[in-house]
Short mmCIF file of N, CA and C in Angstrom, two decimals:
data_model
loop_
_atom_site.label_atom_id
_atom_site.label_comp_id
_atom_site.label_asym_id
_atom_site.label_seq_id
_atom_site.Cartn_x
_atom_site.Cartn_y
_atom_site.Cartn_z
N MET A 1 3.24 -8.48 -20.85
CA MET A 1 2.30 -8.84 -19.98
C MET A 1 2.50 -7.84 -18.37
N ILE A 2 1.39 -7.46 -18.10
CA ILE A 2 1.52 -6.81 -16.79
C ILE A 2 1.05 -7.69 -15.58
N LYS A 3 1.96 -7.64 -14.77
CA LYS A 3 1.66 -8.20 -13.43
C LYS A 3 0.99 -7.40 -12.53
N ILE A 4 0.15 -7.99 -11.97
CA ILE A 4 -0.55 -7.30 -10.87
C ILE A 4 -0.82 -8.03 -9.27
N TYR A 5 -0.27 -7.44 -8.23
CA TYR A 5 -0.02 -7.99 -7.03
C TYR A 5 -1.21 -7.59 -6.41
N GLY A 6 -2.18 -8.38 -5.60
CA GLY A 6 -3.14 -8.25 -4.89
C GLY A 6 -3.59 -9.14 -3.93
N MET A 7 -5.08 -8.78 -3.37
CA MET A 7 -5.23 -9.87 -2.46
C MET A 7 -6.77 -9.76 -2.41
N PRO A 8 -7.55 -10.87 -2.21
CA PRO A 8 -9.01 -10.95 -2.06
C PRO A 8 -9.64 -10.15 -1.37
N THR A 9 -8.95 -9.86 0.08
CA THR A 9 -9.72 -9.02 1.10
C THR A 9 -9.60 -7.46 0.91
N CYS A 10 -8.73 -6.98 -0.24
CA CYS A 10 -8.56 -5.46 -0.77
C CYS A 10 -9.53 -5.04 -1.90
N PRO A 11 -10.55 -4.34 -1.21
CA PRO A 11 -11.59 -3.86 -2.28
C PRO A 11 -10.94 -3.11 -3.29
N TYR A 12 -9.65 -2.56 -3.46
CA TYR A 12 -9.08 -2.04 -4.41
C TYR A 12 -8.59 -2.90 -5.51
N CYS A 13 -7.96 -4.16 -4.88
CA CYS A 13 -7.94 -5.39 -5.79
C CYS A 13 -9.11 -6.11 -6.29
N ASP A 14 -9.88 -6.25 -5.66
CA ASP A 14 -11.10 -6.92 -6.17
C ASP A 14 -11.58 -6.01 -7.51
N PHE A 15 -11.54 -4.86 -7.39
CA PHE A 15 -12.14 -3.82 -8.79
C PHE A 15 -11.45 -4.16 -9.72
N VAL A 16 -9.88 -4.14 -9.43
CA VAL A 16 -9.03 -4.15 -10.59
C VAL A 16 -9.05 -5.69 -10.91
N HIS A 17 -9.19 -6.70 -10.40
CA HIS A 17 -9.49 -7.92 -10.65
C HIS A 17 -10.73 -8.11 -11.39
N GLU A 18 -11.79 -7.68 -11.29
CA GLU A 18 -12.86 -7.82 -12.08
C GLU A 18 -12.74 -7.22 -13.46
N GLN A 19 -11.69 -6.21 -13.61
CA GLN A 19 -11.68 -5.56 -14.83
C GLN A 19 -10.82 -6.38 -15.97
N ILE A 20 -9.90 -7.44 -15.35
CA ILE A 20 -8.90 -8.12 -16.01
C ILE A 20 -9.56 -9.56 -16.39
N LYS A 21 -10.73 -9.80 -15.94
CA LYS A 21 -11.16 -11.24 -16.31
C LYS A 21 -11.41 -11.40 -17.63
N GLY A 22 -10.54 -12.25 -18.12
CA GLY A 22 -10.99 -12.73 -19.75
C GLY A 22 -9.71 -11.85 -20.21
N ARG A 23 -8.94 -11.50 -19.67
CA ARG A 23 -8.01 -10.59 -20.31
C ARG A 23 -6.21 -11.27 -19.86
N GLU A 24 -6.42 -12.58 -19.86
CA GLU A 24 -5.10 -13.29 -19.23
C GLU A 24 -3.91 -12.90 -20.07
N SER A 25 -4.10 -12.70 -21.49
CA SER A 25 -3.13 -12.45 -22.13
C SER A 25 -2.29 -11.34 -21.96
N GLU A 26 -3.25 -10.15 -21.42
CA GLU A 26 -2.72 -8.94 -21.18
C GLU A 26 -2.14 -8.91 -19.58
N PHE A 27 -2.69 -9.65 -18.64
CA PHE A 27 -2.29 -9.31 -17.46
C PHE A 27 -2.30 -10.55 -16.37
N ARG A 28 -1.41 -10.55 -15.45
CA ARG A 28 -1.42 -11.66 -14.77
C ARG A 28 -1.46 -11.21 -13.10
N TYR A 29 -2.52 -11.80 -12.65
CA TYR A 29 -3.05 -11.40 -11.32
C TYR A 29 -2.44 -12.21 -10.25
N ILE A 30 -1.40 -11.82 -9.03
CA ILE A 30 -0.97 -12.75 -8.28
C ILE A 30 -1.42 -12.14 -7.03
N ASN A 31 -1.94 -13.29 -6.52
CA ASN A 31 -2.70 -12.99 -5.09
C ASN A 31 -1.64 -13.57 -3.99
N ILE A 32 -1.25 -12.38 -3.11
CA ILE A 32 0.00 -12.44 -2.39
C ILE A 32 -0.42 -13.20 -1.13
N ALA A 33 -1.63 -13.28 -1.13
CA ALA A 33 -2.21 -14.16 0.32
C ALA A 33 -2.42 -15.59 0.03
N GLU A 34 -1.94 -15.97 -1.43
CA GLU A 34 -2.55 -17.34 -1.75
C GLU A 34 -1.19 -18.26 -1.09
N ASN A 35 -0.04 -17.72 -1.11
CA ASN A 35 1.07 -18.74 -0.64
C ASN A 35 2.22 -17.81 -0.24
N ILE A 36 3.16 -18.27 0.40
CA ILE A 36 4.40 -17.66 1.17
C ILE A 36 5.16 -17.15 -0.44
N ARG A 37 5.30 -18.20 -1.42
CA ARG A 37 6.10 -17.43 -2.54
C ARG A 37 5.48 -16.09 -2.77
N ASN A 38 4.55 -16.17 -3.28
CA ASN A 38 3.72 -14.98 -3.93
C ASN A 38 3.96 -13.66 -3.03
N MET A 39 3.60 -13.90 -1.63
CA MET A 39 4.20 -12.96 -0.58
C MET A 39 5.45 -12.51 -0.51
N SER A 40 6.32 -13.52 -0.82
CA SER A 40 7.68 -13.31 -0.79
C SER A 40 8.21 -12.30 -1.89
N GLU A 41 7.84 -12.65 -3.17
CA GLU A 41 7.75 -12.08 -4.32
C GLU A 41 7.56 -10.58 -4.27
N PHE A 42 6.25 -10.36 -3.79
CA PHE A 42 5.77 -9.11 -3.44
C PHE A 42 6.56 -8.11 -2.65
N THR A 43 7.18 -8.79 -1.42
CA THR A 43 7.79 -8.01 -0.32
C THR A 43 9.00 -7.57 -0.96
N ARG A 44 9.84 -8.59 -1.51
CA ARG A 44 11.13 -8.13 -2.18
C ARG A 44 11.17 -6.73 -3.09
N LEU A 45 9.98 -6.74 -3.92
CA LEU A 45 9.81 -5.52 -4.62
C LEU A 45 9.45 -4.34 -3.74
N ARG A 46 8.42 -4.42 -2.74
CA ARG A 46 7.97 -3.69 -1.85
C ARG A 46 9.21 -3.02 -1.04
N ASP A 47 10.00 -3.70 -0.69
CA ASP A 47 11.21 -3.45 -0.06
C ASP A 47 12.10 -2.36 -0.70
N VAL A 48 12.30 -2.48 -1.73
CA VAL A 48 13.39 -1.84 -2.58
C VAL A 48 13.01 -0.88 -3.52
N ASP A 49 11.61 -1.01 -4.11
CA ASP A 49 11.15 -0.16 -5.07
C ASP A 49 10.67 1.38 -4.47
N PRO A 50 11.03 2.44 -5.20
CA PRO A 50 10.59 3.62 -4.66
C PRO A 50 9.15 4.26 -4.89
N ALA A 51 8.47 3.19 -5.86
CA ALA A 51 6.99 3.40 -5.81
C ALA A 51 6.27 3.19 -4.72
N PHE A 52 6.78 2.38 -3.60
CA PHE A 52 6.08 1.88 -2.55
C PHE A 52 6.53 3.14 -1.23
N ALA A 53 7.29 4.11 -1.54
CA ALA A 53 7.82 5.10 -0.49
C ALA A 53 6.51 5.64 0.28
N HIS A 54 5.71 6.08 -0.39
CA HIS A 54 4.66 6.67 0.21
C HIS A 54 3.59 5.73 1.09
N SER A 55 3.47 4.69 0.39
CA SER A 55 2.64 3.61 1.13
C SER A 55 3.07 3.15 2.26
N LYS A 56 4.51 2.97 2.48
CA LYS A 56 5.19 2.66 3.70
C LYS A 56 5.16 3.62 4.55
N GLU A 57 4.99 4.98 4.24
CA GLU A 57 5.16 5.94 5.21
C GLU A 57 3.83 6.19 5.98
N ILE A 58 2.51 5.76 5.39
CA ILE A 58 1.65 5.92 5.82
C ILE A 58 0.87 4.45 6.34
N GLY A 59 1.90 3.35 6.19
CA GLY A 59 1.31 2.15 7.03
C GLY A 59 0.68 1.35 6.01
N ASP A 60 0.39 1.71 4.41
CA ASP A 60 -0.39 0.92 3.56
C ASP A 60 0.41 -0.26 3.18
N VAL A 61 -0.20 -1.22 2.50
CA VAL A 61 0.65 -2.57 2.29
C VAL A 61 1.11 -2.12 0.47
N GLY A 62 0.36 -1.21 -0.09
CA GLY A 62 0.89 -0.83 -1.39
C GLY A 62 0.15 -1.83 -2.44
N ILE A 63 -0.86 -2.22 -2.20
CA ILE A 63 -1.53 -3.03 -3.34
C ILE A 63 -2.87 -2.42 -3.72
N PRO A 64 -3.50 -2.46 -4.82
CA PRO A 64 -2.89 -3.48 -6.25
C PRO A 64 -1.62 -2.52 -6.57
N ALA A 65 -0.48 -3.49 -6.87
CA ALA A 65 0.69 -2.98 -7.32
C ALA A 65 0.75 -3.63 -8.92
N PHE A 66 1.26 -2.69 -9.72
CA PHE A 66 1.58 -3.04 -11.17
C PHE A 66 2.83 -3.07 -11.70
N VAL A 67 3.71 -4.43 -12.07
CA VAL A 67 4.61 -4.27 -12.82
C VAL A 67 4.33 -4.21 -14.06
N LEU A 68 4.65 -3.06 -14.87
CA LEU A 68 4.29 -2.92 -16.07
C LEU A 68 5.10 -3.50 -17.10
N GLU A 69 4.90 -3.58 -18.41
CA GLU A 69 5.86 -4.30 -19.31
C GLU A 69 7.32 -3.81 -19.46
N ASP A 70 7.38 -2.44 -19.18
CA ASP A 70 8.81 -2.05 -19.25
C ASP A 70 9.48 -2.42 -18.00
N GLY A 71 9.28 -2.86 -16.95
CA GLY A 71 9.71 -3.17 -15.77
C GLY A 71 9.25 -2.17 -14.37
N ARG A 72 8.72 -1.23 -14.89
CA ARG A 72 8.37 -0.17 -13.79
C ARG A 72 7.16 -0.76 -12.99
N ILE A 73 7.51 -0.07 -11.74
CA ILE A 73 6.22 -0.64 -10.87
C ILE A 73 5.59 0.66 -10.52
N SER A 74 4.50 0.64 -10.66
CA SER A 74 3.37 1.58 -10.27
C SER A 74 1.95 1.27 -9.39
N LEU A 75 1.53 2.14 -8.74
CA LEU A 75 0.37 1.88 -7.96
C LEU A 75 -0.63 2.45 -8.23
N ASP A 76 -0.58 2.94 -9.67
CA ASP A 76 -1.86 3.76 -10.38
C ASP A 76 -2.52 2.95 -11.47
N PRO A 77 -3.42 2.31 -11.21
CA PRO A 77 -4.09 1.72 -12.15
C PRO A 77 -4.33 2.07 -13.63
N ALA A 78 -4.56 3.52 -13.76
CA ALA A 78 -4.43 4.15 -14.97
C ALA A 78 -2.97 3.90 -15.59
N ASP A 79 -1.98 3.49 -15.12
CA ASP A 79 -0.80 3.24 -15.75
C ASP A 79 -0.69 1.89 -16.35
N ALA A 80 -1.68 1.09 -16.11
CA ALA A 80 -2.04 -0.24 -16.64
C ALA A 80 -3.47 -0.03 -17.31
N ASN A 81 -3.97 1.06 -17.83
CA ASN A 81 -4.90 1.28 -18.61
C ASN A 81 -6.40 0.73 -17.86
N LEU A 82 -6.36 0.68 -16.68
CA LEU A 82 -7.25 0.26 -15.82
C LEU A 82 -8.17 1.55 -14.98
N VAL A 83 -9.14 1.46 -14.43
CA VAL A 83 -9.73 2.11 -13.64
C VAL A 83 -9.60 2.23 -12.21
N GLU A 84 -9.49 3.41 -11.63
CA GLU A 84 -9.22 3.30 -10.14
C GLU A 84 -10.56 2.91 -9.49
N TYR A 85 -10.45 2.22 -8.28
CA TYR A 85 -11.46 2.16 -7.38
C TYR A 85 -11.99 3.49 -6.84
N SER A 86 -13.32 3.70 -6.57
CA SER A 86 -13.77 4.88 -6.07
C SER A 86 -15.05 4.43 -5.34
N GLY A 87 -15.38 3.44 -4.75
CA GLY A 87 -16.43 3.11 -4.26
C GLY A 87 -16.31 2.84 -2.89
N ALA A 88 -17.45 2.04 -2.08
CA ALA A 88 -17.72 2.14 -0.80
C ALA A 88 -16.27 1.80 -0.01
N SER A 89 -16.41 1.62 1.22
CA SER A 89 -15.45 1.46 2.14
C SER A 89 -14.84 -0.14 2.26
N ALA A 90 -13.82 -0.38 2.90
CA ALA A 90 -13.35 -1.78 2.93
C ALA A 90 -14.56 -2.91 3.33
N CYS A 91 -14.11 -4.20 2.90
CA CYS A 91 -15.12 -5.17 2.99
C CYS A 91 -14.55 -6.03 4.41
N SER A 92 -15.29 -6.72 5.12
CA SER A 92 -14.72 -7.54 6.15
C SER A 92 -14.50 -8.69 5.62
N LEU A 93 -13.88 -9.72 6.48
CA LEU A 93 -13.55 -10.95 6.09
C LEU A 93 -15.02 -11.68 5.90
N SER A 94 -15.75 -11.45 6.75
CA SER A 94 -17.17 -12.27 6.38
C SER A 94 -17.75 -12.03 4.92
N ASP A 95 -17.63 -10.64 4.69
CA ASP A 95 -18.14 -9.88 3.21
C ASP A 95 -17.73 -10.99 2.29
N HIS A 96 -16.09 -11.23 2.54
CA HIS A 96 -15.63 -11.95 1.08
C HIS A 96 -15.58 -13.53 1.36
N GLU A 97 -15.90 -13.97 2.38
CA GLU A 97 -16.32 -15.50 2.72
C GLU A 97 -17.65 -15.56 2.29
N ASN A 98 -18.64 -14.77 2.09
CA ASN A 98 -19.90 -14.75 1.40
C ASN A 98 -20.07 -14.30 0.12
N GLY A 99 -18.71 -14.17 -0.56
CA GLY A 99 -18.53 -13.95 -1.89
C GLY A 99 -18.84 -12.49 -2.35
N ARG A 100 -19.08 -11.35 -1.54
CA ARG A 100 -19.01 -10.10 -2.03
C ARG A 100 -17.89 -9.47 -2.66
N LYS A 101 -18.00 -8.81 -3.59
CA LYS A 101 -16.94 -8.13 -4.32
C LYS A 101 -17.03 -6.90 -4.48
N GLY A 102 -16.07 -6.01 -4.37
CA GLY A 102 -15.88 -4.74 -4.90
C GLY A 102 -16.54 -4.00 -3.88
N CYS A 103 -16.54 -4.31 -2.82
CA CYS A 103 -17.17 -3.23 -1.47
C CYS A 103 -16.36 -2.18 -0.97
#
């Protein structure tokens, strides 16, 4: 099973999350904003894995992040056989509160 770390205020994460709906046997989506345990789990990975080096250099969080079945971490949706987001700019908090997805 592939773990995906993301959060609902991230349009890239929303785009990936929509692709895995109904595929719970293949993917586990972990919302890092849901609770401190999820955030801590993600930050432990981010703190030590070289896959996040570029994200940290440019001030990105590094989500969505994929922990593949072999344990390798990737920030590329293609490594999880998913499509990368290439749409509009980021959503506002208001957009998310009103249910807007994939913006």
